[in-house]
Amino acid sequence: LAAEGDRFAVVASTPGDSAAFREMLGVLEGRGATAGFHVGDITREASDPNGCIKLAFGPNRHGILGNHDILAVGHERVHEYSDPVLMHAERTRASLDENSKVLLANAPAKIETNYFALVHESVAPPYYAKRSKRRRRSHGWDVGSSSDENTTAVCYSRIDRPHFIGSDHAAFVIVAQPSLKVLRPAPGEFLTLPRSSVVSVPSIAYSRDERYDCGAVLGEVLPGGGVKIEF
């Protein structure tokens, strides 16, 4: 899915806004991205989930499930949602065409390349990340139950490549090993990622909805296998 020299886009949280998603992809491809990865919440409140799904799983584009995508296909079992969120999920489910249902039903919860991995904040096979041993002992739970559980699982485990985490929040980088130092790059900055790091996207915002940050970061696989990202 990735090779040295490739420029790629990591996209997050396009909650059914296909117009913003299409605009974003046009800009990123114009800047040299030859592959795209959507890290979840492809669908949600906005009006065109089928258009977003088609864009997320197009040629050289790969998508993973966010918790709202799982909710839309009826597989959500851990989080508790408000009635408006459940109503939007039901509307999304009713509007999905057969091809979209198949794509979401068969989408992975995590993608791993030789250089980086991608996962949504709260989603991992069989949909939620296991807690670290220390947190399991203190809480007695076997699966994650909060929106930050995957971030916690990554930071409290030994990771061998950068992880991109789908999020509605502003972009940041967590250097997971040997410490949990948080970096907050400014727009337009470049950063070569440490091997043990977590990048929360979106960064470049394209949303037409003030509630969400539909956005992306632009990445490049460097000679020797490092990863550089542009904010």
PDB file of N, CA and C in Angstrom, residues 62-157:
ATOM      1  N   HIS A  62      -8.094   4.015   0.334  1.00  0.00           N
ATOM      2  CA  HIS A  62      -8.396   2.955   1.287  1.00  0.00           C
ATOM      3  C   HIS A  62      -9.046   3.580   2.515  1.00  0.00           C
ATOM      4  N   GLY A  63     -10.101   2.958   3.003  1.00  0.00           N
ATOM      5  CA  GLY A  63     -10.798   3.481   4.164  1.00  0.00           C
ATOM      6  C   GLY A  63     -10.864   2.475   5.297  1.00  0.00           C
ATOM      7  N   ILE A  64     -10.921   2.987   6.521  1.00  0.00           N
ATOM      8  CA  ILE A  64     -11.156   2.144   7.684  1.00  0.00           C
ATOM      9  C   ILE A  64     -12.394   2.655   8.412  1.00  0.00           C
ATOM     10  N   LEU A  65     -12.915   1.842   9.301  1.00  0.00           N
ATOM     11  CA  LEU A  65     -14.150   2.169   9.997  1.00  0.00           C
ATOM     12  C   LEU A  65     -13.911   3.133  11.144  1.00  0.00           C
ATOM     13  N   GLY A  66     -14.758   4.151  11.245  1.00  0.00           N
ATOM     14  CA  GLY A  66     -14.871   4.949  12.451  1.00  0.00           C
ATOM     15  C   GLY A  66     -16.066   4.468  13.250  1.00  0.00           C
ATOM     16  N   ASN A  67     -16.169   4.919  14.498  1.00  0.00           N
ATOM     17  CA  ASN A  67     -17.275   4.437  15.328  1.00  0.00           C
ATOM     18  C   ASN A  67     -18.632   4.843  14.766  1.00  0.00           C
ATOM     19  N   HIS A  68     -18.711   5.994  14.092  1.00  0.00           N
ATOM     20  CA  HIS A  68     -19.997   6.383  13.501  1.00  0.00           C
ATOM     21  C   HIS A  68     -20.317   5.566  12.255  1.00  0.00           C
ATOM     22  N   ASP A  69     -19.306   5.093  11.543  1.00  0.00           N
ATOM     23  CA  ASP A  69     -19.551   4.184  10.423  1.00  0.00           C
ATOM     24  C   ASP A  69     -20.081   2.848  10.930  1.00  0.00           C
ATOM     25  N   ILE A  70     -19.494   2.369  12.015  1.00  0.00           N
ATOM     26  CA  ILE A  70     -19.977   1.130  12.617  1.00  0.00           C
ATOM     27  C   ILE A  70     -21.414   1.300  13.099  1.00  0.00           C
ATOM     28  N   LEU A  71     -21.695   2.445  13.694  1.00  0.00           N
ATOM     29  CA  LEU A  71     -23.056   2.721  14.162  1.00  0.00           C
ATOM     30  C   LEU A  71     -24.040   2.720  12.994  1.00  0.00           C
ATOM     31  N   ALA A  72     -23.613   3.271  11.865  1.00  0.00           N
ATOM     32  CA  ALA A  72     -24.501   3.360  10.701  1.00  0.00           C
ATOM     33  C   ALA A  72     -24.838   1.997  10.127  1.00  0.00           C
ATOM     34  N   VAL A  73     -23.930   1.020  10.247  1.00  0.00           N
ATOM     35  CA  VAL A  73     -24.233  -0.317   9.730  1.00  0.00           C
ATOM     36  C   VAL A  73     -24.744  -1.253  10.818  1.00  0.00           C
ATOM     37  N   GLY A  74     -25.017  -0.686  12.003  1.00  0.00           N
ATOM     38  CA  GLY A  74     -25.706  -1.447  13.036  1.00  0.00           C
ATOM     39  C   GLY A  74     -24.846  -2.340  13.880  1.00  0.00           C
ATOM     40  N   HIS A  75     -23.525  -2.119  13.942  1.00  0.00           N
ATOM     41  CA  HIS A  75     -22.636  -3.001  14.685  1.00  0.00           C
ATOM     42  C   HIS A  75     -22.141  -2.401  15.994  1.00  0.00           C
ATOM     43  N   GLU A  76     -22.567  -1.209  16.319  1.00  0.00           N
ATOM     44  CA  GLU A  76     -22.089  -0.527  17.527  1.00  0.00           C
ATOM     45  C   GLU A  76     -22.590  -1.233  18.777  1.00  0.00           C
ATOM     46  N   ARG A  77     -21.678  -1.485  19.731  1.00  0.00           N
ATOM     47  CA  ARG A  77     -22.070  -2.208  20.934  1.00  0.00           C
ATOM     48  C   ARG A  77     -21.510  -1.616  22.227  1.00  0.00           C
ATOM     49  N   VAL A  78     -20.546  -0.683  22.145  1.00  0.00           N
ATOM     50  CA  VAL A  78     -19.865  -0.254  23.351  1.00  0.00           C
ATOM     51  C   VAL A  78     -20.284   1.144  23.800  1.00  0.00           C
ATOM     52  N   HIS A  79     -20.202   2.127  22.906  1.00  0.00           N
ATOM     53  CA  HIS A  79     -20.492   3.492  23.311  1.00  0.00           C
ATOM     54  C   HIS A  79     -21.988   3.715  23.529  1.00  0.00           C
ATOM     55  N   GLU A  80     -22.303   4.704  24.341  1.00  0.00           N
ATOM     56  CA  GLU A  80     -23.681   5.170  24.497  1.00  0.00           C
ATOM     57  C   GLU A  80     -23.809   6.496  23.757  1.00  0.00           C
ATOM     58  N   TYR A  81     -24.865   6.636  22.950  1.00  0.00           N
ATOM     59  CA  TYR A  81     -25.041   7.817  22.131  1.00  0.00           C
ATOM     60  C   TYR A  81     -26.346   8.513  22.477  1.00  0.00           C
ATOM     61  N   SER A  82     -26.365   9.810  22.223  1.00  0.00           N
ATOM     62  CA  SER A  82     -27.585  10.584  22.444  1.00  0.00           C
ATOM     63  C   SER A  82     -28.609  10.247  21.369  1.00  0.00           C
ATOM     64  N   ASP A  83     -29.856  10.592  21.625  1.00  0.00           N
ATOM     65  CA  ASP A  83     -30.917  10.314  20.659  1.00  0.00           C
ATOM     66  C   ASP A  83     -30.670  10.984  19.307  1.00  0.00           C
ATOM     67  N   PRO A  84     -30.195  12.246  19.257  1.00  0.00           N
ATOM     68  CA  PRO A  84     -29.929  12.832  17.933  1.00  0.00           C
ATOM     69  C   PRO A  84     -28.885  12.068  17.134  1.00  0.00           C
ATOM     70  N   VAL A  85     -27.828  11.576  17.796  1.00  0.00           N
ATOM     71  CA  VAL A  85     -26.803  10.810  17.092  1.00  0.00           C
ATOM     72  C   VAL A  85     -27.384   9.504  16.558  1.00  0.00           C
ATOM     73  N   LEU A  86     -28.188   8.839  17.365  1.00  0.00           N
ATOM     74  CA  LEU A  86     -28.826   7.604  16.919  1.00  0.00           C
ATOM     75  C   LEU A  86     -29.788   7.868  15.758  1.00  0.00           C
ATOM     76  N   MET A  87     -30.471   8.995  15.807  1.00  0.00           N
ATOM     77  CA  MET A  87     -31.381   9.357  14.716  1.00  0.00           C
ATOM     78  C   MET A  87     -30.606   9.572  13.416  1.00  0.00           C
ATOM     79  N   HIS A  88     -29.468  10.289  13.500  1.00  0.00           N
ATOM     80  CA  HIS A  88     -28.655  10.504  12.308  1.00  0.00           C
ATOM     81  C   HIS A  88     -28.122   9.179  11.770  1.00  0.00           C
ATOM     82  N   ALA A  89     -27.729   8.274  12.652  1.00  0.00           N
ATOM     83  CA  ALA A  89     -27.233   6.981  12.217  1.00  0.00           C
ATOM     84  C   ALA A  89     -28.313   6.197  11.490  1.00  0.00           C
ATOM     85  N   GLU A  90     -29.532   6.257  11.998  1.00  0.00           N
ATOM     86  CA  GLU A  90     -30.644   5.560  11.344  1.00  0.00           C
ATOM     87  C   GLU A  90     -30.923   6.148   9.966  1.00  0.00           C
ATOM     88  N   ARG A  91     -30.857   7.470   9.870  1.00  0.00           N
ATOM     89  CA  ARG A  91     -31.064   8.109   8.571  1.00  0.00           C
ATOM     90  C   ARG A  91     -29.958   7.725   7.593  1.00  0.00           C
ATOM     91  N   THR A  92     -28.726   7.692   8.086  1.00  0.00           N
ATOM     92  CA  THR A  92     -27.615   7.285   7.231  1.00  0.00           C
ATOM     93  C   THR A  92     -27.813   5.858   6.758  1.00  0.00           C
ATOM     94  N   ARG A  93     -28.167   4.965   7.692  1.00  0.00           N
ATOM     95  CA  ARG A  93     -28.363   3.561   7.344  1.00  0.00           C
ATOM     96  C   ARG A  93     -29.440   3.420   6.265  1.00  0.00           C
ATOM     97  N   ALA A  94     -30.518   4.174   6.398  1.00  0.00           N
ATOM     98  CA  ALA A  94     -31.626   4.081   5.432  1.00  0.00           C
ATOM     99  C   ALA A  94     -31.228   4.621   4.061  1.00  0.00           C
ATOM    100  N   SER A  95     -30.248   5.543   4.034  1.00  0.00           N
ATOM    101  CA  SER A  95     -29.878   6.164   2.761  1.00  0.00           C
ATOM    102  C   SER A  95     -28.764   5.427   2.024  1.00  0.00           C
ATOM    103  N   LEU A  96     -28.127   4.444   2.674  1.00  0.00           N
ATOM    104  CA  LEU A  96     -27.013   3.756   2.034  1.00  0.00           C
ATOM    105  C   LEU A  96     -27.492   2.852   0.905  1.00  0.00           C
ATOM    106  N   ASP A  97     -26.830   2.942  -0.248  1.00  0.00           N
ATOM    107  CA  ASP A  97     -27.145   2.006  -1.323  1.00  0.00           C
ATOM    108  C   ASP A  97     -26.413   0.692  -1.063  1.00  0.00           C
ATOM    109  N   GLU A  98     -26.710  -0.310  -1.863  1.00  0.00           N
ATOM    110  CA  GLU A  98     -26.170  -1.640  -1.598  1.00  0.00           C
ATOM    111  C   GLU A  98     -24.648  -1.677  -1.684  1.00  0.00           C
ATOM    112  N   ASN A  99     -24.079  -0.964  -2.645  1.00  0.00           N
ATOM    113  CA  ASN A  99     -22.627  -0.957  -2.771  1.00  0.00           C
ATOM    114  C   ASN A  99     -21.976  -0.341  -1.540  1.00  0.00           C
ATOM    115  N   SER A 100     -22.555   0.747  -1.025  1.00  0.00           N
ATOM    116  CA  SER A 100     -22.010   1.387   0.175  1.00  0.00           C
ATOM    117  C   SER A 100     -22.085   0.455   1.380  1.00  0.00           C
ATOM    118  N   LYS A 101     -23.189  -0.256   1.513  1.00  0.00           N
ATOM    119  CA  LYS A 101     -23.331  -1.200   2.623  1.00  0.00           C
ATOM    120  C   LYS A 101     -22.261  -2.277   2.570  1.00  0.00           C
ATOM    121  N   VAL A 102     -21.992  -2.781   1.374  1.00  0.00           N
ATOM    122  CA  VAL A 102     -20.979  -3.824   1.216  1.00  0.00           C
ATOM    123  C   VAL A 102     -19.595  -3.280   1.555  1.00  0.00           C
ATOM    124  N   LEU A 103     -19.279  -2.067   1.080  1.00  0.00           N
ATOM    125  CA  LEU A 103     -17.963  -1.486   1.343  1.00  0.00           C
ATOM    126  C   LEU A 103     -17.745  -1.269   2.834  1.00  0.00           C
ATOM    127  N   LEU A 104     -18.763  -0.727   3.523  1.00  0.00           N
ATOM    128  CA  LEU A 104     -18.608  -0.506   4.961  1.00  0.00           C
ATOM    129  C   LEU A 104     -18.562  -1.816   5.729  1.00  0.00           C
ATOM    130  N   ALA A 105     -19.402  -2.768   5.336  1.00  0.00           N
ATOM    131  CA  ALA A 105     -19.450  -4.040   6.050  1.00  0.00           C
ATOM    132  C   ALA A 105     -18.128  -4.790   5.947  1.00  0.00           C
ATOM    133  N   ASN A 106     -17.375  -4.553   4.874  1.00  0.00           N
ATOM    134  CA  ASN A 106     -16.119  -5.268   4.661  1.00  0.00           C
ATOM    135  C   ASN A 106     -14.880  -4.406   4.904  1.00  0.00           C
ATOM    136  N   ALA A 107     -15.086  -3.194   5.371  1.00  0.00           N
ATOM    137  CA  ALA A 107     -13.945  -2.310   5.620  1.00  0.00           C
ATOM    138  C   ALA A 107     -13.172  -2.776   6.848  1.00  0.00           C
ATOM    139  N   PRO A 108     -11.863  -2.626   6.831  1.00  0.00           N
ATOM    140  CA  PRO A 108     -11.072  -3.013   8.007  1.00  0.00           C
ATOM    141  C   PRO A 108     -11.180  -1.968   9.104  1.00  0.00           C
ATOM    142  N   ALA A 109     -10.782  -2.334  10.313  1.00  0.00           N
ATOM    143  CA  ALA A 109     -10.708  -1.388  11.419  1.00  0.00           C
ATOM    144  C   ALA A 109      -9.303  -0.825  11.571  1.00  0.00           C
ATOM    145  N   LYS A 110      -8.324  -1.410  10.874  1.00  0.00           N
ATOM    146  CA  LYS A 110      -6.958  -0.925  10.945  1.00  0.00           C
ATOM    147  C   LYS A 110      -6.245  -1.277   9.649  1.00  0.00           C
ATOM    148  N   ILE A 111      -5.379  -0.399   9.188  1.00  0.00           N
ATOM    149  CA  ILE A 111      -4.516  -0.663   8.044  1.00  0.00           C
ATOM    150  C   ILE A 111      -3.074  -0.541   8.511  1.00  0.00           C
ATOM    151  N   GLU A 112      -2.244  -1.498   8.138  1.00  0.00           N
ATOM    152  CA  GLU A 112      -0.822  -1.444   8.437  1.00  0.00           C
ATOM    153  C   GLU A 112      -0.025  -1.534   7.150  1.00  0.00           C
ATOM    154  N   THR A 113       0.853  -0.575   6.920  1.00  0.00           N
ATOM    155  CA  THR A 113       1.819  -0.653   5.830  1.00  0.00           C
ATOM    156  C   THR A 113       3.195  -0.937   6.439  1.00  0.00           C
ATOM    157  N   ASN A 114       4.205  -1.040   5.603  1.00  0.00           N
ATOM    158  CA  ASN A 114       5.548  -1.263   6.121  1.00  0.00           C
ATOM    159  C   ASN A 114       6.101  -0.041   6.846  1.00  0.00           C
ATOM    160  N   TYR A 115       5.458   1.117   6.664  1.00  0.00           N
ATOM    161  CA  TYR A 115       6.022   2.375   7.159  1.00  0.00           C
ATOM    162  C   TYR A 115       5.150   3.075   8.190  1.00  0.00           C
ATOM    163  N   PHE A 116       3.857   2.824   8.179  1.00  0.00           N
ATOM    164  CA  PHE A 116       2.940   3.474   9.103  1.00  0.00           C
ATOM    165  C   PHE A 116       1.672   2.645   9.216  1.00  0.00           C
ATOM    166  N   ALA A 117       0.894   2.930  10.270  1.00  0.00           N
ATOM    167  CA  ALA A 117      -0.384   2.248  10.483  1.00  0.00           C
ATOM    168  C   ALA A 117      -1.473   3.306  10.642  1.00  0.00           C
ATOM    169  N   LEU A 118      -2.723   2.904  10.395  1.00  0.00           N
ATOM    170  CA  LEU A 118      -3.849   3.829  10.473  1.00  0.00           C
ATOM    171  C   LEU A 118      -4.999   3.167  11.220  1.00  0.00           C
ATOM    172  N   VAL A 119      -5.613   3.912  12.154  1.00  0.00           N
ATOM    173  CA  VAL A 119      -6.721   3.380  12.937  1.00  0.00           C
ATOM    174  C   VAL A 119      -7.557   4.549  13.442  1.00  0.00           C
ATOM    175  N   HIS A 120      -8.839   4.327  13.682  1.00  0.00           N
ATOM    176  CA  HIS A 120      -9.667   5.362  14.279  1.00  0.00           C
ATOM    177  C   HIS A 120      -9.428   5.390  15.783  1.00  0.00           C
ATOM    178  N   GLU A 121      -9.771   6.512  16.428  1.00  0.00           N
ATOM    179  CA  GLU A 121      -9.506   6.648  17.865  1.00  0.00           C
ATOM    180  C   GLU A 121     -10.022   5.470  18.672  1.00  0.00           C
ATOM    181  N   SER A 122     -11.288   5.121  18.477  1.00  0.00           N
ATOM    182  CA  SER A 122     -11.916   4.166  19.393  1.00  0.00           C
ATOM    183  C   SER A 122     -12.211   2.828  18.745  1.00  0.00           C
ATOM    184  N   VAL A 123     -11.634   2.569  17.583  1.00  0.00           N
ATOM    185  CA  VAL A 123     -12.020   1.377  16.839  1.00  0.00           C
ATOM    186  C   VAL A 123     -10.810   0.501  16.543  1.00  0.00           C
ATOM    187  N   ALA A 124     -10.924  -0.780  16.866  1.00  0.00           N
ATOM    188  CA  ALA A 124      -9.924  -1.775  16.478  1.00  0.00           C
ATOM    189  C   ALA A 124     -10.600  -3.133  16.507  1.00  0.00           C
ATOM    190  N   PRO A 125     -10.073  -4.109  15.755  1.00  0.00           N
ATOM    191  CA  PRO A 125     -10.729  -5.425  15.756  1.00  0.00           C
ATOM    192  C   PRO A 125     -10.869  -5.972  17.166  1.00  0.00           C
ATOM    193  N   PRO A 126     -12.004  -6.509  17.560  1.00  0.00           N
ATOM    194  CA  PRO A 126     -13.215  -6.636  16.756  1.00  0.00           C
ATOM    195  C   PRO A 126     -14.054  -5.376  16.747  1.00  0.00           C
ATOM    196  N   TYR A 127     -13.514  -4.260  17.027  1.00  0.00           N
ATOM    197  CA  TYR A 127     -14.008  -2.902  16.898  1.00  0.00           C
ATOM    198  C   TYR A 127     -13.390  -1.994  17.928  1.00  0.00           C
ATOM    199  N   TYR A 128     -12.920  -2.495  19.060  1.00  0.00           N
ATOM    200  CA  TYR A 128     -12.375  -1.603  20.083  1.00  0.00           C
ATOM    201  C   TYR A 128     -11.027  -2.104  20.579  1.00  0.00           C
ATOM    202  N   ALA A 129     -10.145  -1.174  20.896  1.00  0.00           N
ATOM    203  CA  ALA A 129      -8.791  -1.535  21.318  1.00  0.00           C
ATOM    204  C   ALA A 129      -8.797  -2.120  22.722  1.00  0.00           C
ATOM    205  N   LYS A 130      -7.975  -3.122  22.917  1.00  0.00           N
ATOM    206  CA  LYS A 130      -7.815  -3.650  24.270  1.00  0.00           C
ATOM    207  C   LYS A 130      -7.020  -2.660  25.121  1.00  0.00           C
ATOM    208  N   ARG A 131      -7.375  -2.589  26.382  1.00  0.00           N
ATOM    209  CA  ARG A 131      -6.622  -1.725  27.284  1.00  0.00           C
ATOM    210  C   ARG A 131      -5.237  -2.313  27.542  1.00  0.00           C
ATOM    211  N   SER A 132      -4.324  -1.463  27.968  1.00  0.00           N
ATOM    212  CA  SER A 132      -3.028  -1.960  28.406  1.00  0.00           C
ATOM    213  C   SER A 132      -3.222  -2.847  29.633  1.00  0.00           C
ATOM    214  N   LYS A 133      -2.233  -3.671  29.942  1.00  0.00           N
ATOM    215  CA  LYS A 133      -2.355  -4.557  31.101  1.00  0.00           C
ATOM    216  C   LYS A 133      -2.580  -3.758  32.377  1.00  0.00           C
ATOM    217  N   ARG A 134      -1.867  -2.643  32.511  1.00  0.00           N
ATOM    218  CA  ARG A 134      -2.021  -1.852  33.728  1.00  0.00           C
ATOM    219  C   ARG A 134      -3.449  -1.321  33.861  1.00  0.00           C
ATOM    220  N   ARG A 135      -4.007  -0.831  32.760  1.00  0.00           N
ATOM    221  CA  ARG A 135      -5.362  -0.278  32.824  1.00  0.00           C
ATOM    222  C   ARG A 135      -6.393  -1.391  32.985  1.00  0.00           C
ATOM    223  N   ARG A 136      -6.126  -2.563  32.398  1.00  0.00           N
ATOM    224  CA  ARG A 136      -7.062  -3.677  32.587  1.00  0.00           C
ATOM    225  C   ARG A 136      -7.109  -4.099  34.043  1.00  0.00           C
ATOM    226  N   ARG A 137      -5.951  -4.119  34.690  1.00  0.00           N
ATOM    227  CA  ARG A 137      -5.932  -4.519  36.099  1.00  0.00           C
ATOM    228  C   ARG A 137      -6.687  -3.509  36.959  1.00  0.00           C
ATOM    229  N   SER A 138      -6.564  -2.228  36.609  1.00  0.00           N
ATOM    230  CA  SER A 138      -7.177  -1.221  37.460  1.00  0.00           C
ATOM    231  C   SER A 138      -8.671  -1.070  37.198  1.00  0.00           C
ATOM    232  N   HIS A 139      -9.110  -1.391  35.982  1.00  0.00           N
ATOM    233  CA  HIS A 139     -10.513  -1.173  35.637  1.00  0.00           C
ATOM    234  C   HIS A 139     -11.284  -2.475  35.416  1.00  0.00           C
ATOM    235  N   GLY A 140     -10.586  -3.561  35.151  1.00  0.00           N
ATOM    236  CA  GLY A 140     -11.272  -4.820  34.992  1.00  0.00           C
ATOM    237  C   GLY A 140     -12.045  -4.979  33.697  1.00  0.00           C
ATOM    238  N   TRP A 141     -11.688  -4.195  32.650  1.00  0.00           N
ATOM    239  CA  TRP A 141     -12.381  -4.292  31.370  1.00  0.00           C
ATOM    240  C   TRP A 141     -11.451  -4.882  30.327  1.00  0.00           C
ATOM    241  N   ASP A 142     -12.010  -5.634  29.401  1.00  0.00           N
ATOM    242  CA  ASP A 142     -11.208  -6.256  28.358  1.00  0.00           C
ATOM    243  C   ASP A 142     -11.185  -5.461  27.065  1.00  0.00           C
ATOM    244  N   VAL A 143     -12.121  -4.530  26.881  1.00  0.00           N
ATOM    245  CA  VAL A 143     -12.176  -3.752  25.644  1.00  0.00           C
ATOM    246  C   VAL A 143     -12.275  -2.288  25.991  1.00  0.00           C
ATOM    247  N   GLY A 144     -11.905  -1.451  25.029  1.00  0.00           N
ATOM    248  CA  GLY A 144     -11.967  -0.014  25.236  1.00  0.00           C
ATOM    249  C   GLY A 144     -13.397   0.478  25.384  1.00  0.00           C
ATOM    250  N   SER A 145     -13.542   1.547  26.121  1.00  0.00           N
ATOM    251  CA  SER A 145     -14.882   2.087  26.328  1.00  0.00           C
ATOM    252  C   SER A 145     -14.910   3.606  26.236  1.00  0.00           C
ATOM    253  N   SER A 146     -13.840   4.207  25.745  1.00  0.00           N
ATOM    254  CA  SER A 146     -13.830   5.658  25.599  1.00  0.00           C
ATOM    255  C   SER A 146     -13.252   6.030  24.246  1.00  0.00           C
ATOM    256  N   SER A 147     -13.484   7.264  23.832  1.00  0.00           N
ATOM    257  CA  SER A 147     -13.052   7.687  22.499  1.00  0.00           C
ATOM    258  C   SER A 147     -11.538   7.733  22.365  1.00  0.00           C
ATOM    259  N   ASP A 148     -10.815   7.751  23.468  1.00  0.00           N
ATOM    260  CA  ASP A 148      -9.360   7.803  23.411  1.00  0.00           C
ATOM    261  C   ASP A 148      -8.706   6.439  23.630  1.00  0.00           C
ATOM    262  N   GLU A 149      -9.479   5.377  23.605  1.00  0.00           N
ATOM    263  CA  GLU A 149      -8.919   4.086  23.994  1.00  0.00           C
ATOM    264  C   GLU A 149      -7.831   3.604  23.039  1.00  0.00           C
ATOM    265  N   ASN A 150      -7.964   3.859  21.740  1.00  0.00           N
ATOM    266  CA  ASN A 150      -6.900   3.429  20.839  1.00  0.00           C
ATOM    267  C   ASN A 150      -5.642   4.231  21.053  1.00  0.00           C
ATOM    268  N   THR A 151      -5.787   5.535  21.302  1.00  0.00           N
ATOM    269  CA  THR A 151      -4.624   6.355  21.599  1.00  0.00           C
ATOM    270  C   THR A 151      -3.910   5.815  22.838  1.00  0.00           C
ATOM    271  N   THR A 152      -4.678   5.478  23.861  1.00  0.00           N
ATOM    272  CA  THR A 152      -4.103   4.907  25.081  1.00  0.00           C
ATOM    273  C   THR A 152      -3.399   3.595  24.779  1.00  0.00           C
ATOM    274  N   ALA A 153      -4.048   2.731  23.995  1.00  0.00           N
ATOM    275  CA  ALA A 153      -3.467   1.426  23.681  1.00  0.00           C
ATOM    276  C   ALA A 153      -2.147   1.586  22.935  1.00  0.00           C
ATOM    277  N   VAL A 154      -2.102   2.560  22.025  1.00  0.00           N
ATOM    278  CA  VAL A 154      -0.865   2.783  21.283  1.00  0.00           C
ATOM    279  C   VAL A 154       0.223   3.303  22.212  1.00  0.00           C
ATOM    280  N   CYS A 155      -0.122   4.284  23.043  1.00  0.00           N
ATOM    281  CA  CYS A 155       0.901   4.930  23.870  1.00  0.00           C
ATOM    282  C   CYS A 155       1.425   4.016  24.961  1.00  0.00           C
ATOM    283  N   TYR A 156       0.622   3.066  25.426  1.00  0.00           N
ATOM    284  CA  TYR A 156       1.064   2.177  26.496  1.00  0.00           C
ATOM    285  C   TYR A 156       1.590   0.846  25.960  1.00  0.00           C
ATOM    286  N   SER A 157       1.775   0.774  24.657  1.00  0.00           N
ATOM    287  CA  SER A 157       2.339  -0.445  24.078  1.00  0.00           C
ATOM    288  C   SER A 157       3.583  -0.066  23.283  1.00  0.00           C
TER     289      SER A 157
END
